[in-house]
Structure formats: structure tokens, C-alpha cells
mmCIF file of C-alpha atoms in Angstrom:
data_model
loop_
_atom_site.group_PDB
_atom_site.id
_atom_site.type_symbol
_atom_site.label_atom_id
_atom_site.label_comp_id
_atom_site.label_asym_id
_atom_site.label_seq_id
_atom_site.Cartn_x
_atom_site.Cartn_y
_atom_site.Cartn_z
ATOM 1 C CA MET A 1 -31.620 -8.278 -4.503
ATOM 2 C CA ASN A 2 -27.908 -7.765 -5.224
ATOM 3 C CA ARG A 3 -25.625 -10.181 -3.123
ATOM 4 C CA LEU A 4 -23.569 -7.170 -2.054
ATOM 5 C CA ILE A 5 -26.029 -5.883 0.286
ATOM 6 C CA PHE A 6 -25.555 -8.966 2.432
ATOM 7 C CA VAL A 7 -21.933 -8.786 2.975
ATOM 8 C CA THR A 8 -21.921 -7.116 6.476
ATOM 9 C CA ALA A 9 -23.638 -4.498 8.273
ATOM 10 C CA ALA A 10 -20.496 -2.533 8.424
ATOM 11 C CA LEU A 11 -20.086 -2.306 4.672
ATOM 12 C CA ALA A 12 -23.811 -1.948 3.652
ATOM 13 C CA PRO A 13 -23.755 1.901 3.288
ATOM 14 C CA ALA A 14 -20.711 2.034 1.119
ATOM 15 C CA LEU A 15 -21.862 -0.839 -0.947
ATOM 16 C CA ALA A 16 -25.355 0.456 -1.181
ATOM 17 C CA PHE A 17 -24.091 3.881 -2.240
ATOM 18 C CA ALA A 18 -21.867 2.238 -5.019
ATOM 19 C CA GLN A 19 -24.618 -0.135 -6.317
ATOM 20 C CA ASP A 20 -27.135 2.587 -6.738
ATOM 21 C CA GLN A 21 -28.510 2.800 -10.062
ATOM 22 C CA SER A 22 -27.828 6.618 -10.266
ATOM 23 C CA PHE A 23 -24.129 6.201 -9.332
ATOM 24 C CA GLN A 24 -21.691 6.330 -12.042
ATOM 25 C CA PRO A 25 -18.253 5.548 -10.709
ATOM 26 C CA ASP A 26 -16.298 7.667 -13.200
ATOM 27 C CA ALA A 27 -18.654 10.645 -12.834
ATOM 28 C CA SER A 28 -17.799 10.991 -9.201
ATOM 29 C CA LEU A 29 -13.977 11.038 -9.586
ATOM 30 C CA SER A 30 -12.235 14.307 -8.227
ATOM 31 C CA TYR A 31 -8.659 15.387 -8.175
ATOM 32 C CA GLY A 32 -9.185 17.707 -5.375
ATOM 33 C CA GLN A 33 -6.904 20.390 -4.830
ATOM 34 C CA ARG A 34 -3.434 18.895 -4.144
ATOM 35 C CA PRO A 35 -2.314 18.199 -7.648
ATOM 36 C CA PHE A 36 -2.782 21.767 -8.430
ATOM 37 C CA TYR A 37 -1.085 22.975 -5.304
ATOM 38 C CA LEU A 38 2.030 20.979 -6.298
ATOM 39 C CA ILE A 39 1.894 22.032 -9.889
ATOM 40 C CA ASP A 40 1.845 25.770 -8.554
ATOM 41 C CA LYS A 41 4.920 25.112 -6.507
ATOM 42 C CA MET A 42 6.720 23.738 -9.653
ATOM 43 C CA GLU A 43 9.838 25.795 -10.850
ATOM 44 C CA ASP A 44 9.009 26.813 -14.594
ATOM 45 C CA GLY A 45 9.755 24.295 -17.144
ATOM 46 C CA PRO A 46 8.500 21.698 -19.743
ATOM 47 C CA LEU A 47 7.019 19.389 -17.025
ATOM 48 C CA LYS A 48 5.284 22.307 -15.228
ATOM 49 C CA GLU A 49 4.062 23.507 -18.685
ATOM 50 C CA LYS A 50 2.660 20.011 -19.673
ATOM 51 C CA LEU A 51 0.927 19.330 -16.254
ATOM 52 C CA ALA A 52 -0.619 22.890 -16.204
ATOM 53 C CA SER A 53 -1.930 22.388 -19.701
ATOM 54 C CA CYS A 54 -4.067 19.500 -18.341
ATOM 55 C CA VAL A 55 -5.877 21.763 -15.619
ATOM 56 C CA GLY A 56 -9.189 21.253 -17.439
ATOM 57 C CA GLN A 57 -9.055 17.574 -18.082
ATOM 58 C CA THR A 58 -11.638 15.166 -16.928
ATOM 59 C CA PRO A 59 -10.438 12.768 -14.184
ATOM 60 C CA GLU A 60 -10.446 9.178 -15.497
ATOM 61 C CA ARG A 61 -9.596 5.923 -13.461
ATOM 62 C CA THR A 62 -6.224 4.463 -14.323
ATOM 63 C CA ASP A 63 -4.504 1.276 -13.197
ATOM 64 C CA PHE A 64 -1.306 3.322 -13.204
ATOM 65 C CA SER A 65 -2.562 4.804 -9.841
ATOM 66 C CA VAL A 66 -2.607 2.479 -7.020
ATOM 67 C CA GLY A 67 -4.128 3.395 -3.689
ATOM 68 C CA HIS A 68 -1.530 2.231 -0.998
ATOM 69 C CA ARG A 69 -3.643 0.875 2.075
ATOM 70 C CA GLY A 70 -6.567 3.382 0.574
ATOM 71 C CA ALA A 71 -5.684 7.017 0.986
ATOM 72 C CA PRO A 72 -3.828 7.158 4.298
ATOM 73 C CA LEU A 73 -2.506 10.728 3.810
ATOM 74 C CA MET A 74 -5.718 11.851 5.336
ATOM 75 C CA PHE A 75 -7.987 8.633 6.243
ATOM 76 C CA PRO A 76 -7.223 5.681 8.481
ATOM 77 C CA GLU A 77 -5.530 2.894 6.493
ATOM 78 C CA HIS A 78 -7.484 -0.033 5.344
ATOM 79 C CA THR A 79 -10.917 1.238 5.861
ATOM 80 C CA VAL A 80 -13.988 1.544 3.959
ATOM 81 C CA GLN A 81 -13.848 5.231 3.876
ATOM 82 C CA GLY A 82 -10.142 5.390 2.884
ATOM 83 C CA ASN A 83 -10.687 3.036 -0.042
ATOM 84 C CA VAL A 84 -13.924 4.840 -1.228
ATOM 85 C CA ALA A 85 -11.719 8.139 -1.294
ATOM 86 C CA ALA A 86 -8.995 6.610 -3.137
ATOM 87 C CA ALA A 87 -11.389 5.176 -5.579
ATOM 88 C CA ARG A 88 -12.866 8.671 -6.134
ATOM 89 C CA GLN A 89 -9.369 9.924 -6.688
ATOM 90 C CA GLY A 90 -9.052 7.602 -9.692
ATOM 91 C CA ALA A 91 -7.109 4.682 -8.274
ATOM 92 C CA GLY A 92 -7.536 1.791 -10.606
ATOM 93 C CA ILE A 93 -6.283 -0.684 -8.241
ATOM 94 C CA LEU A 94 -6.606 -0.750 -4.431
ATOM 95 C CA GLU A 95 -4.685 -2.689 -1.835
ATOM 96 C CA CYS A 96 -5.605 -4.866 1.232
ATOM 97 C CA ASP A 97 -2.636 -5.742 3.239
ATOM 98 C CA VAL A 98 -3.617 -9.387 4.361
ATOM 99 C CA THR A 99 -2.977 -10.815 7.795
ATOM 100 C CA PHE A 100 -4.953 -13.316 9.959
ATOM 101 C CA THR A 101 -6.884 -13.486 13.328
ATOM 102 C CA ALA A 102 -6.714 -15.949 16.147
ATOM 103 C CA ASP A 103 -9.316 -17.907 14.313
ATOM 104 C CA GLN A 104 -7.492 -17.660 11.049
ATOM 105 C CA GLU A 105 -9.776 -15.183 9.214
ATOM 106 C CA LEU A 106 -8.178 -12.872 6.610
ATOM 107 C CA VAL A 107 -8.159 -9.079 7.385
ATOM 108 C CA CYS A 108 -6.923 -5.920 6.020
ATOM 109 C CA ARG A 109 -4.014 -4.563 8.185
ATOM 110 C CA HIS A 110 -0.651 -3.337 7.187
ATOM 111 C CA ALA A 111 1.084 -5.841 9.728
ATOM 112 C CA GLN A 112 -0.018 -8.464 11.978
ATOM 113 C CA ASN A 113 1.275 -6.726 14.934
ATOM 114 C CA ASP A 114 -0.070 -3.145 14.429
ATOM 115 C CA LEU A 115 -3.368 -3.054 16.224
ATOM 116 C CA HIS A 116 -1.939 -1.051 19.052
ATOM 117 C CA THR A 117 -0.998 2.006 16.575
ATOM 118 C CA THR A 118 -4.047 1.665 14.071
ATOM 119 C CA THR A 119 -6.849 0.911 16.347
ATOM 120 C CA ASN A 120 -8.143 1.683 19.858
ATOM 121 C CA ILE A 121 -7.574 -1.738 21.096
ATOM 122 C CA LEU A 122 -5.529 -0.373 24.227
ATOM 123 C CA VAL A 123 -8.390 1.431 25.638
ATOM 124 C CA THR A 124 -10.786 -1.538 25.049
ATOM 125 C CA ASP A 125 -11.381 -4.718 27.164
ATOM 126 C CA LEU A 126 -9.309 -6.538 24.470
ATOM 127 C CA ALA A 127 -6.101 -4.812 25.694
ATOM 128 C CA GLU A 128 -5.719 -7.941 27.904
ATOM 129 C CA ASN A 129 -5.224 -10.169 24.909
ATOM 130 C CA CYS A 130 -2.344 -8.011 23.600
ATOM 131 C CA THR A 131 0.987 -9.864 23.165
ATOM 132 C CA GLN A 132 2.743 -7.077 24.854
ATOM 133 C CA PRO A 133 0.319 -4.974 27.229
ATOM 134 C CA PHE A 134 0.758 -1.167 27.281
ATOM 135 C CA THR A 135 3.895 0.031 29.266
ATOM 136 C CA ALA A 136 4.024 3.772 30.150
ATOM 137 C CA ALA A 137 7.079 5.969 29.300
ATOM 138 C CA THR A 138 9.766 6.195 31.777
ATOM 139 C CA PRO A 139 13.084 8.283 31.821
ATOM 140 C CA GLU A 140 14.828 5.253 30.572
ATOM 141 C CA GLY A 141 12.712 4.683 27.607
ATOM 142 C CA GLY A 142 9.414 5.325 25.573
ATOM 143 C CA ALA A 143 5.978 3.758 26.068
ATOM 144 C CA THR A 144 5.625 0.462 24.449
ATOM 145 C CA ALA A 145 2.802 -1.965 23.306
ATOM 146 C CA GLU A 146 2.202 -4.703 20.898
ATOM 147 C CA CYS A 147 -1.173 -5.903 19.880
ATOM 148 C CA ARG A 148 -1.624 -8.498 17.078
ATOM 149 C CA ALA A 149 -4.502 -9.397 14.836
ATOM 150 C CA SER A 150 -3.841 -12.924 15.941
ATOM 151 C CA ASP A 151 -4.422 -11.919 19.522
ATOM 152 C CA VAL A 152 -8.123 -11.397 18.673
ATOM 153 C CA THR A 153 -10.919 -13.465 17.001
ATOM 154 C CA LEU A 154 -12.597 -12.056 13.935
ATOM 155 C CA ALA A 155 -15.603 -11.249 16.065
ATOM 156 C CA GLU A 156 -13.401 -9.301 18.474
ATOM 157 C CA PHE A 157 -11.454 -7.670 15.619
ATOM 158 C CA ARG A 158 -14.883 -6.257 14.279
ATOM 159 C CA THR A 159 -15.572 -4.308 17.506
ATOM 160 C CA LEU A 160 -12.330 -2.181 17.320
ATOM 161 C CA SER A 161 -12.222 1.383 15.904
ATOM 162 C CA PRO A 162 -9.524 2.146 13.464
ATOM 163 C CA LYS A 163 -7.441 5.296 13.845
ATOM 164 C CA MET A 164 -4.539 7.073 11.989
ATOM 165 C CA ASP A 165 -1.471 4.815 12.204
ATOM 166 C CA ALA A 166 0.452 6.719 14.963
ATOM 167 C CA SER A 167 1.595 6.420 18.645
ATOM 168 C CA ASP A 168 3.028 8.849 21.211
ATOM 169 C CA SER A 169 6.070 7.105 22.672
ATOM 170 C CA SER A 170 5.949 9.884 25.840
ATOM 171 C CA ALA A 171 2.723 8.544 26.903
ATOM 172 C CA GLU A 172 1.995 7.817 30.273
ATOM 173 C CA THR A 173 -1.647 6.283 29.716
ATOM 174 C CA PRO A 174 -3.083 4.031 27.048
ATOM 175 C CA GLN A 175 -5.295 7.109 26.050
ATOM 176 C CA GLU A 176 -2.164 9.364 25.183
ATOM 177 C CA TYR A 177 -0.400 6.573 23.384
ATOM 178 C CA LEU A 178 -3.207 6.546 20.729
ATOM 179 C CA GLY A 179 -2.012 9.975 19.740
ATOM 180 C CA GLY A 180 1.018 10.847 17.816
ATOM 181 C CA THR A 181 -0.572 11.710 14.300
ATOM 182 C CA ALA A 182 1.941 13.356 12.024
ATOM 183 C CA PRO A 183 1.233 17.249 11.637
ATOM 184 C CA TRP A 184 1.095 16.896 8.108
ATOM 185 C CA ARG A 185 -1.578 14.273 8.420
ATOM 186 C CA THR A 186 -5.135 14.551 10.117
ATOM 187 C CA ASP A 187 -7.497 13.077 12.439
ATOM 188 C CA LEU A 188 -10.429 14.852 10.599
ATOM 189 C CA TYR A 189 -11.496 11.567 9.025
ATOM 190 C CA VAL A 190 -11.358 9.022 11.899
ATOM 191 C CA ASP A 191 -14.837 9.220 13.302
ATOM 192 C CA ASP A 192 -17.042 6.180 12.039
ATOM 193 C CA ALA A 193 -14.215 4.778 10.075
ATOM 194 C CA GLU A 194 -14.727 0.994 9.367
ATOM 195 C CA LEU A 195 -12.285 -1.942 9.389
ATOM 196 C CA MET A 196 -12.660 -4.617 6.655
ATOM 197 C CA THR A 197 -11.988 -8.244 6.188
ATOM 198 C CA HIS A 198 -10.134 -9.437 3.097
ATOM 199 C CA ALA A 199 -13.437 -10.880 1.675
ATOM 200 C CA GLU A 200 -15.209 -7.632 2.329
ATOM 201 C CA SER A 201 -12.451 -5.578 0.614
ATOM 202 C CA ILE A 202 -13.089 -7.701 -2.511
ATOM 203 C CA GLU A 203 -16.594 -6.896 -2.789
ATOM 204 C CA LEU A 204 -15.999 -3.159 -1.897
ATOM 205 C CA PHE A 205 -13.157 -2.694 -4.329
ATOM 206 C CA ARG A 206 -15.305 -4.413 -7.158
ATOM 207 C CA SER A 207 -18.339 -2.211 -6.240
ATOM 208 C CA LEU A 208 -16.110 0.906 -6.777
ATOM 209 C CA GLY A 209 -14.826 -0.192 -10.060
ATOM 210 C CA ALA A 210 -11.237 -0.968 -9.081
ATOM 211 C CA LYS A 211 -9.074 -3.812 -9.555
ATOM 212 C CA PHE A 212 -7.004 -5.596 -6.711
ATOM 213 C CA THR A 213 -3.543 -5.843 -5.316
ATOM 214 C CA PRO A 214 -3.612 -7.937 -1.954
ATOM 215 C CA GLU A 215 -0.258 -8.162 0.029
ATOM 216 C CA LEU A 216 0.339 -11.415 1.935
ATOM 217 C CA LYS A 217 2.006 -9.969 5.203
ATOM 218 C CA ALA A 218 4.720 -11.747 7.035
ATOM 219 C CA PRO A 219 3.120 -13.284 10.251
ATOM 220 C CA SER A 220 4.437 -12.146 13.512
ATOM 221 C CA VAL A 221 3.458 -15.478 14.890
ATOM 222 C CA GLU A 222 5.401 -18.788 14.321
ATOM 223 C CA MET A 223 4.052 -20.812 11.442
ATOM 224 C CA PRO A 224 2.289 -23.070 11.450
ATOM 225 C CA PHE A 225 -0.053 -21.334 13.602
ATOM 226 C CA ASP A 226 -2.454 -23.755 15.256
ATOM 227 C CA GLY A 227 -1.946 -25.924 12.105
ATOM 228 C CA PHE A 228 -2.119 -23.012 9.791
ATOM 229 C CA SER A 229 0.718 -23.130 7.548
ATOM 230 C CA GLN A 230 2.331 -20.499 5.326
ATOM 231 C CA GLU A 231 1.120 -22.415 2.227
ATOM 232 C CA ASP A 232 -2.317 -22.467 3.793
ATOM 233 C CA TYR A 233 -2.230 -18.594 4.325
ATOM 234 C CA ALA A 234 -1.054 -17.918 0.743
ATOM 235 C CA GLN A 235 -3.818 -20.283 -0.838
ATOM 236 C CA LYS A 236 -6.401 -19.086 1.481
ATOM 237 C CA MET A 237 -5.868 -15.484 0.077
ATOM 238 C CA ILE A 238 -6.236 -16.524 -3.559
ATOM 239 C CA ASP A 239 -9.191 -18.809 -2.723
ATOM 240 C CA GLU A 240 -11.102 -15.687 -1.565
ATOM 241 C CA TYR A 241 -10.731 -14.199 -5.009
ATOM 242 C CA LYS A 242 -11.703 -17.480 -6.556
ATOM 243 C CA ALA A 243 -14.960 -17.737 -4.299
ATOM 244 C CA ALA A 244 -15.856 -14.200 -5.401
ATOM 245 C CA ASP A 245 -15.390 -15.081 -9.158
ATOM 246 C CA VAL A 246 -12.718 -12.335 -9.629
ATOM 247 C CA PRO A 247 -10.656 -12.997 -12.729
ATOM 248 C CA ALA A 248 -6.948 -13.553 -11.993
ATOM 249 C CA ALA A 249 -6.223 -10.862 -14.586
ATOM 250 C CA ASP A 250 -7.565 -8.331 -12.132
ATOM 251 C CA VAL A 251 -5.256 -9.305 -9.206
ATOM 252 C CA TRP A 252 -1.692 -8.497 -8.516
ATOM 253 C CA ALA A 253 -0.913 -10.696 -5.443
ATOM 254 C CA GLN A 254 2.139 -9.205 -3.495
ATOM 255 C CA SER A 255 4.685 -10.457 -1.222
ATOM 256 C CA PHE A 256 7.972 -9.614 0.211
ATOM 257 C CA ASP A 257 8.679 -13.343 0.489
ATOM 258 C CA LEU A 258 9.771 -14.640 -2.827
ATOM 259 C CA GLN A 259 8.640 -18.127 -1.615
ATOM 260 C CA ASP A 260 5.201 -16.850 -1.587
ATOM 261 C CA VAL A 261 5.407 -15.710 -4.958
ATOM 262 C CA ARG A 262 6.973 -18.699 -6.270
ATOM 263 C CA TYR A 263 4.057 -20.856 -4.451
ATOM 264 C CA TRP A 264 1.498 -18.958 -6.372
ATOM 265 C CA ILE A 265 3.484 -19.181 -9.889
ATOM 266 C CA GLU A 266 3.538 -22.990 -9.079
ATOM 267 C CA ASN A 267 0.135 -23.672 -7.540
ATOM 268 C CA GLU A 268 -1.973 -20.923 -8.977
ATOM 269 C CA PRO A 269 -0.264 -20.154 -12.294
ATOM 270 C CA GLU A 270 -3.214 -17.721 -13.534
ATOM 271 C CA PHE A 271 -2.780 -15.552 -10.323
ATOM 272 C CA GLY A 272 0.977 -16.311 -10.226
ATOM 273 C CA ALA A 273 1.356 -14.632 -13.854
ATOM 274 C CA GLN A 274 0.602 -11.338 -11.996
ATOM 275 C CA ALA A 275 2.179 -12.033 -8.516
ATOM 276 C CA VAL A 276 4.509 -9.145 -7.580
ATOM 277 C CA TYR A 277 7.713 -9.542 -5.841
ATOM 278 C CA LEU A 278 8.057 -6.638 -3.398
ATOM 279 C CA ASP A 279 11.763 -6.289 -3.178
ATOM 280 C CA ASP A 280 13.298 -5.464 0.161
ATOM 281 C CA ARG A 281 16.627 -6.804 -0.298
ATOM 282 C CA TYR A 282 18.359 -3.569 0.725
ATOM 283 C CA GLU A 283 17.774 -4.806 4.296
ATOM 284 C CA VAL A 284 18.664 -8.439 4.138
ATOM 285 C CA PRO A 285 19.545 -9.805 7.667
ATOM 286 C CA GLU A 286 23.211 -10.194 8.167
ATOM 287 C CA GLY A 287 24.670 -13.420 6.955
ATOM 288 C CA ASP A 288 21.903 -13.865 4.189
ATOM 289 C CA GLY A 289 23.809 -12.803 1.257
ATOM 290 C CA GLY A 290 24.568 -9.076 1.959
ATOM 291 C CA LEU A 291 22.499 -5.889 1.011
ATOM 292 C CA LEU A 292 21.484 -5.165 -2.517
ATOM 293 C CA ASP A 293 22.980 -2.031 -4.011
ATOM 294 C CA PRO A 294 20.869 -0.481 -6.541
ATOM 295 C CA ASN A 295 23.759 0.803 -8.483
ATOM 296 C CA ASP A 296 25.901 -2.524 -8.309
ATOM 297 C CA PRO A 297 24.142 -5.400 -10.349
ATOM 298 C CA SER A 298 26.767 -7.894 -8.854
ATOM 299 C CA THR A 299 24.600 -7.580 -5.612
ATOM 300 C CA PHE A 300 21.437 -8.529 -7.203
ATOM 301 C CA GLN A 301 20.994 -12.078 -5.861
ATOM 302 C CA PRO A 302 18.934 -13.555 -7.386
ATOM 303 C CA SER A 303 19.697 -11.504 -10.512
ATOM 304 C CA MET A 304 16.867 -10.253 -12.553
ATOM 305 C CA ASN A 305 17.243 -12.915 -15.224
ATOM 306 C CA GLU A 306 17.063 -15.339 -12.465
ATOM 307 C CA LEU A 307 13.688 -13.797 -11.189
ATOM 308 C CA ALA A 308 12.397 -13.990 -14.706
ATOM 309 C CA GLU A 309 13.401 -17.660 -15.242
ATOM 310 C CA MET A 310 11.510 -18.482 -12.004
ATOM 311 C CA GLY A 311 8.470 -17.090 -13.610
ATOM 312 C CA VAL A 312 8.386 -13.767 -11.957
ATOM 313 C CA ASN A 313 6.788 -10.939 -14.176
ATOM 314 C CA TYR A 314 6.481 -8.232 -11.755
ATOM 315 C CA ILE A 315 9.051 -6.707 -9.142
ATOM 316 C CA ALA A 316 8.201 -3.804 -6.971
ATOM 317 C CA PRO A 317 10.921 -2.079 -5.117
ATOM 318 C CA PRO A 318 10.813 1.345 -3.173
ATOM 319 C CA MET A 319 11.211 4.410 -5.358
ATOM 320 C CA TRP A 320 14.739 5.253 -4.266
ATOM 321 C CA MET A 321 15.927 2.024 -5.649
ATOM 322 C CA LEU A 322 14.890 3.062 -9.112
ATOM 323 C CA VAL A 323 16.555 6.227 -9.236
ATOM 324 C CA THR A 324 19.997 7.950 -8.705
ATOM 325 C CA LEU A 325 21.685 11.165 -9.723
ATOM 326 C CA ASP A 326 23.821 11.771 -12.715
ATOM 327 C CA ASP A 327 27.107 13.909 -12.449
ATOM 328 C CA SER A 328 25.025 17.052 -13.205
ATOM 329 C CA GLY A 329 22.692 16.133 -10.427
ATOM 330 C CA GLU A 330 19.724 15.316 -12.378
ATOM 331 C CA ILE A 331 17.453 12.150 -11.263
ATOM 332 C CA VAL A 332 18.058 9.161 -13.650
ATOM 333 C CA PRO A 333 17.295 5.571 -13.744
ATOM 334 C CA SER A 334 19.500 3.464 -11.681
ATOM 335 C CA ALA A 335 21.436 0.211 -12.648
ATOM 336 C CA TYR A 336 18.759 -1.608 -10.689
ATOM 337 C CA ALA A 337 15.766 -0.225 -12.915
ATOM 338 C CA ASP A 338 18.034 -0.801 -16.266
ATOM 339 C CA ALA A 339 18.682 -4.436 -15.244
ATOM 340 C CA ALA A 340 14.825 -4.964 -14.260
ATOM 341 C CA ASN A 341 13.909 -3.467 -17.786
ATOM 342 C CA ALA A 342 16.510 -5.581 -19.577
ATOM 343 C CA ALA A 343 15.154 -8.845 -18.017
ATOM 344 C CA GLY A 344 11.556 -7.998 -19.175
ATOM 345 C CA LEU A 345 10.329 -7.438 -15.652
ATOM 346 C CA ASN A 346 7.396 -5.125 -15.042
ATOM 347 C CA ILE A 347 7.944 -2.621 -12.470
ATOM 348 C CA ILE A 348 5.591 -1.227 -9.712
ATOM 349 C CA THR A 349 7.064 1.279 -7.039
ATOM 350 C CA TRP A 350 5.943 2.640 -3.633
ATOM 351 C CA THR A 351 5.144 4.979 -2.212
ATOM 352 C CA LEU A 352 4.428 8.603 -3.573
ATOM 353 C CA GLU A 353 2.950 11.030 -0.972
ATOM 354 C CA ARG A 354 4.052 9.085 2.194
ATOM 355 C CA SER A 355 6.862 11.506 3.091
ATOM 356 C CA GLY A 356 4.972 14.470 3.943
ATOM 357 C CA PRO A 357 6.678 17.820 3.210
ATOM 358 C CA LEU A 358 9.867 17.437 1.250
ATOM 359 C CA ALA A 359 12.053 20.504 2.329
ATOM 360 C CA ASN A 360 14.668 18.403 3.844
ATOM 361 C CA GLY A 361 15.546 15.864 1.230
ATOM 362 C CA GLY A 362 12.284 13.541 1.059
ATOM 363 C CA GLY A 363 13.330 11.201 3.721
ATOM 364 C CA TRP A 364 13.502 7.417 3.282
ATOM 365 C CA TYR A 365 11.678 7.219 0.063
ATOM 366 C CA PHE A 366 14.036 9.859 -1.762
ATOM 367 C CA GLN A 367 17.101 8.759 -0.105
ATOM 368 C CA SER A 368 19.065 8.012 -3.256
ATOM 369 C CA VAL A 369 18.369 11.443 -4.804
ATOM 370 C CA SER A 370 17.862 13.476 -1.598
ATOM 371 C CA ASP A 371 20.394 16.189 -2.970
ATOM 372 C CA ALA A 372 17.813 16.978 -5.733
ATOM 373 C CA ILE A 373 14.705 17.211 -3.265
ATOM 374 C CA ASP A 374 13.946 20.439 -1.592
ATOM 375 C CA SER A 375 10.240 21.086 -2.234
ATOM 376 C CA ASP A 376 6.863 19.387 -2.413
ATOM 377 C CA ALA A 377 6.836 19.857 -6.049
ATOM 378 C CA ASP A 378 9.393 17.369 -6.483
ATOM 379 C CA TYR A 379 6.724 14.737 -6.036
ATOM 380 C CA TYR A 380 6.034 15.245 -9.696
ATOM 381 C CA GLU A 381 9.729 15.481 -10.600
ATOM 382 C CA MET A 382 10.246 12.035 -9.169
ATOM 383 C CA LEU A 383 7.141 10.789 -10.520
ATOM 384 C CA HIS A 384 8.035 11.983 -14.140
ATOM 385 C CA VAL A 385 11.438 10.176 -14.034
ATOM 386 C CA LEU A 386 9.618 7.069 -12.828
ATOM 387 C CA ALA A 387 6.969 7.218 -15.476
ATOM 388 C CA GLN A 388 8.901 8.337 -18.457
ATOM 389 C CA ASP A 389 12.623 7.156 -17.999
ATOM 390 C CA VAL A 390 12.298 4.204 -15.746
ATOM 391 C CA GLY A 391 8.883 3.017 -17.233
ATOM 392 C CA VAL A 392 7.134 1.806 -14.310
ATOM 393 C CA ALA A 393 3.812 -0.053 -14.732
ATOM 394 C CA GLY A 394 2.171 1.710 -11.641
ATOM 395 C CA VAL A 395 2.843 3.673 -8.547
ATOM 396 C CA PHE A 396 1.536 3.242 -5.024
ATOM 397 C CA SER A 397 0.366 6.427 -3.407
ATOM 398 C CA ASP A 398 -0.882 7.598 -0.020
ATOM 399 C CA TRP A 399 -2.853 10.260 -1.961
ATOM 400 C CA PRO A 400 -3.777 8.494 -5.260
ATOM 401 C CA ALA A 401 -5.024 11.883 -6.860
ATOM 402 C CA THR A 402 -1.553 13.028 -7.439
ATOM 403 C CA VAL A 403 -0.586 10.004 -9.669
ATOM 404 C CA THR A 404 -4.153 9.883 -11.392
ATOM 405 C CA TYR A 405 -3.815 13.529 -12.368
ATOM 406 C CA TYR A 406 -0.366 12.964 -14.012
ATOM 407 C CA ALA A 407 -1.235 9.602 -15.713
ATOM 408 C CA ASN A 408 -4.422 11.231 -16.985
ATOM 409 C CA CYS A 409 -2.302 14.196 -18.365
ATOM 410 C CA TYR A 410 0.168 11.751 -19.915
ATOM 411 C CA GLY A 411 -2.264 9.122 -21.130
ATOM 412 C CA LEU A 412 -1.042 6.396 -18.764
#
């Protein structure tokens, strides 16, 4: 019997489906309606004409399309169901953000301290374990809570039910606090959603025909944690791929901490060769060298060449750092993008489809080009520049079908 059947009872239905002999992963792919909705909204021009010409194409899985926490535009993030949806949308690479529980087991969560917004913990008996219990909103301030994966054991974590990542700051009760889902997302697919450990995500993603991009999340607790050091944490994540016999070439390990990336380069060179430095130097703490300006290479510390000399081969900034507007108001590559390319770094970027409607400049992810953003159709305008002019190797998306359709159309 296939060993996948023994993983966990929670994963068994999805894995059994994926292992069914009649299941052909690529035959199950679908773009759904969203790519066509976006194309219909585009202004007439060469890009719309090209994308419209591909309406009849057959969906194909592509590594250019990366599922960001699954498909959280509509599914609870880091769940079995969200990742199955992302795989069915053609995402060739799927993400598990990795953190750890009180007993140092690795689980998929975007942050170690997000259980109060991503699960039902506040309305369970485990609420008493939370670092900061629920406090109701008052005239002086909003409702608050903080519940960490490290507040519960793995066995306790498994009893929680996931939900859309949201909270209601006006809440007077824990039940009300669980609300707050953005109006352009949905709670339709919350029922029966299942959480995953990191090891379970490996088995699920492999069964779906996808590759892997785990992100080692910054701990919310002081390290070492009960003797568990940062190096132990970084090594344990890699060890779970080795234990599952996953080739290093199929794994893009990520971290915002350059020291984690350097650890992998030095101690696990096969995995380190594809380790991804997630660049958040735009918000460097005061006193740590100042902020990175994407249009001023003198602020790139370390420089792109220095990163390459350390052995870094992949860099992943947010989309807005890679683009700017030229004198005519057109979206073009930033100095940051040019410098990364000149240093021979592969670029991955995040996150398409996370901003909701783009009628008002696109928000945080489009901040460097907000004057050119006024319609949801601009998701494809931005993606086109990132793919063709910046030359990114992949794009994280909260709804991978949008990227998959573009990549299939352009042969990426």
C-alpha cells in the first residue's frame, strides 16, 4: 500500500484522491473564470490581444506560478484545501510557511503568532494558553489577542479549525473577533478546512505534482527555545525534506533572515544553492543601516554583488521594489531590478492578487507605481512588466490561476 495513506487521518482524503490511479494531475487543471474576467477589463492593446488569443489554451502546470500560502484569495491559508486549489490552478511550486509548536514540531503558519486570526483558538479551551488573552474593544482602543503556535503542542494544534486570516477590532467577544474577513474575500470554503504540519505539506505537495518553497518564519519567542536554537530550527526544516527523499533541486527554502540563508549555503549546500533571500530591507529597524531605496543602489547593503559573492542565487523582494514609473508614466524596471539582474541573481517576487480591487492605486504591493494603477486589469499590466522587462523567475500569487494563465500564454 502506498505509504502516503499512512500520513494522517486529516490528510488521507486529499492524498487518497491524488493517488487514485485514475487521477491525472494535469488533466484536472483549470483556470476558472478570473483570468478571463481580468482580460475583459483590460484596455485594448497588444497585451490584451495576446492574452485574449490564448483563451482556448490547455492549462499546464508551471514553476513560474507559485501558490502563496495556497490560494488564500478564497481559501483559508496553509490548509489542505487551499493548496489543492492552488495545484489545480497550475501552481508548480507551493509554499508552507514554517514555524514551530511548544514541543518543537514544525507546522505551516504564516507567523508563529497568528493563531488568533487564522484559527478558532479563541473560542476553544486552548484560549487560556494564549500569550495574550482576548481583550474586548473599548472606546480607547480595539480588541486584541495574541496566540502563538508555540503556546500549544502539536496534538493541541491539530484540534484547531482554520479560518480566513482576519479579525474584527471592534469585537466585544471572542466569537465576534473571529470575523472581519475582507469583503473581496469569502468564507465560503472555511468549513472542513484542514491544518497541516510541514511534513504533511511535503507529502501533499508531492502527491499533487508540485515542488516546494518553505519559508522559515522568524520566531516570536526568544531563541534558543527550550534548547532549540535558530540553527536547529533551520536544519530541522531541511531535514524533513531529506527524510522524505525530496531532491534539493525541487526545494526553494526561503527566509527574511540572511543568516538563515547563509546557514543553508554553508551547511546544506545542495539546498543552499536554491535558498531564497526574502528582501525586506525597506523596513530595516532604525540604527541598522537605514532603509533600502529601490531607485538608489547606494542603499543596497549588502550590495547585489556582495550577496552573489556570499553564494546567494535567489532574491525575493515585494513587487513594488522591482518597478517604478518613467517620465511618461509607464511601468518600468527599478534600479534594484537592474542591479539584481546585473549581479546574476534570480528574482522571485510577491504577491499578486493579494491587494483585492485595484481601483485606488493598488495599495502596498503597488506603491511605487500607484499613479498607473486604477483597475483590476492592472494585475496583468504589472505581471507583464515583471515577466518580460524585469525577467523574474517566478511570481507568488494568492490566486495562482492568474499567473498560470499568463505563463502558459507566454510559454514560461
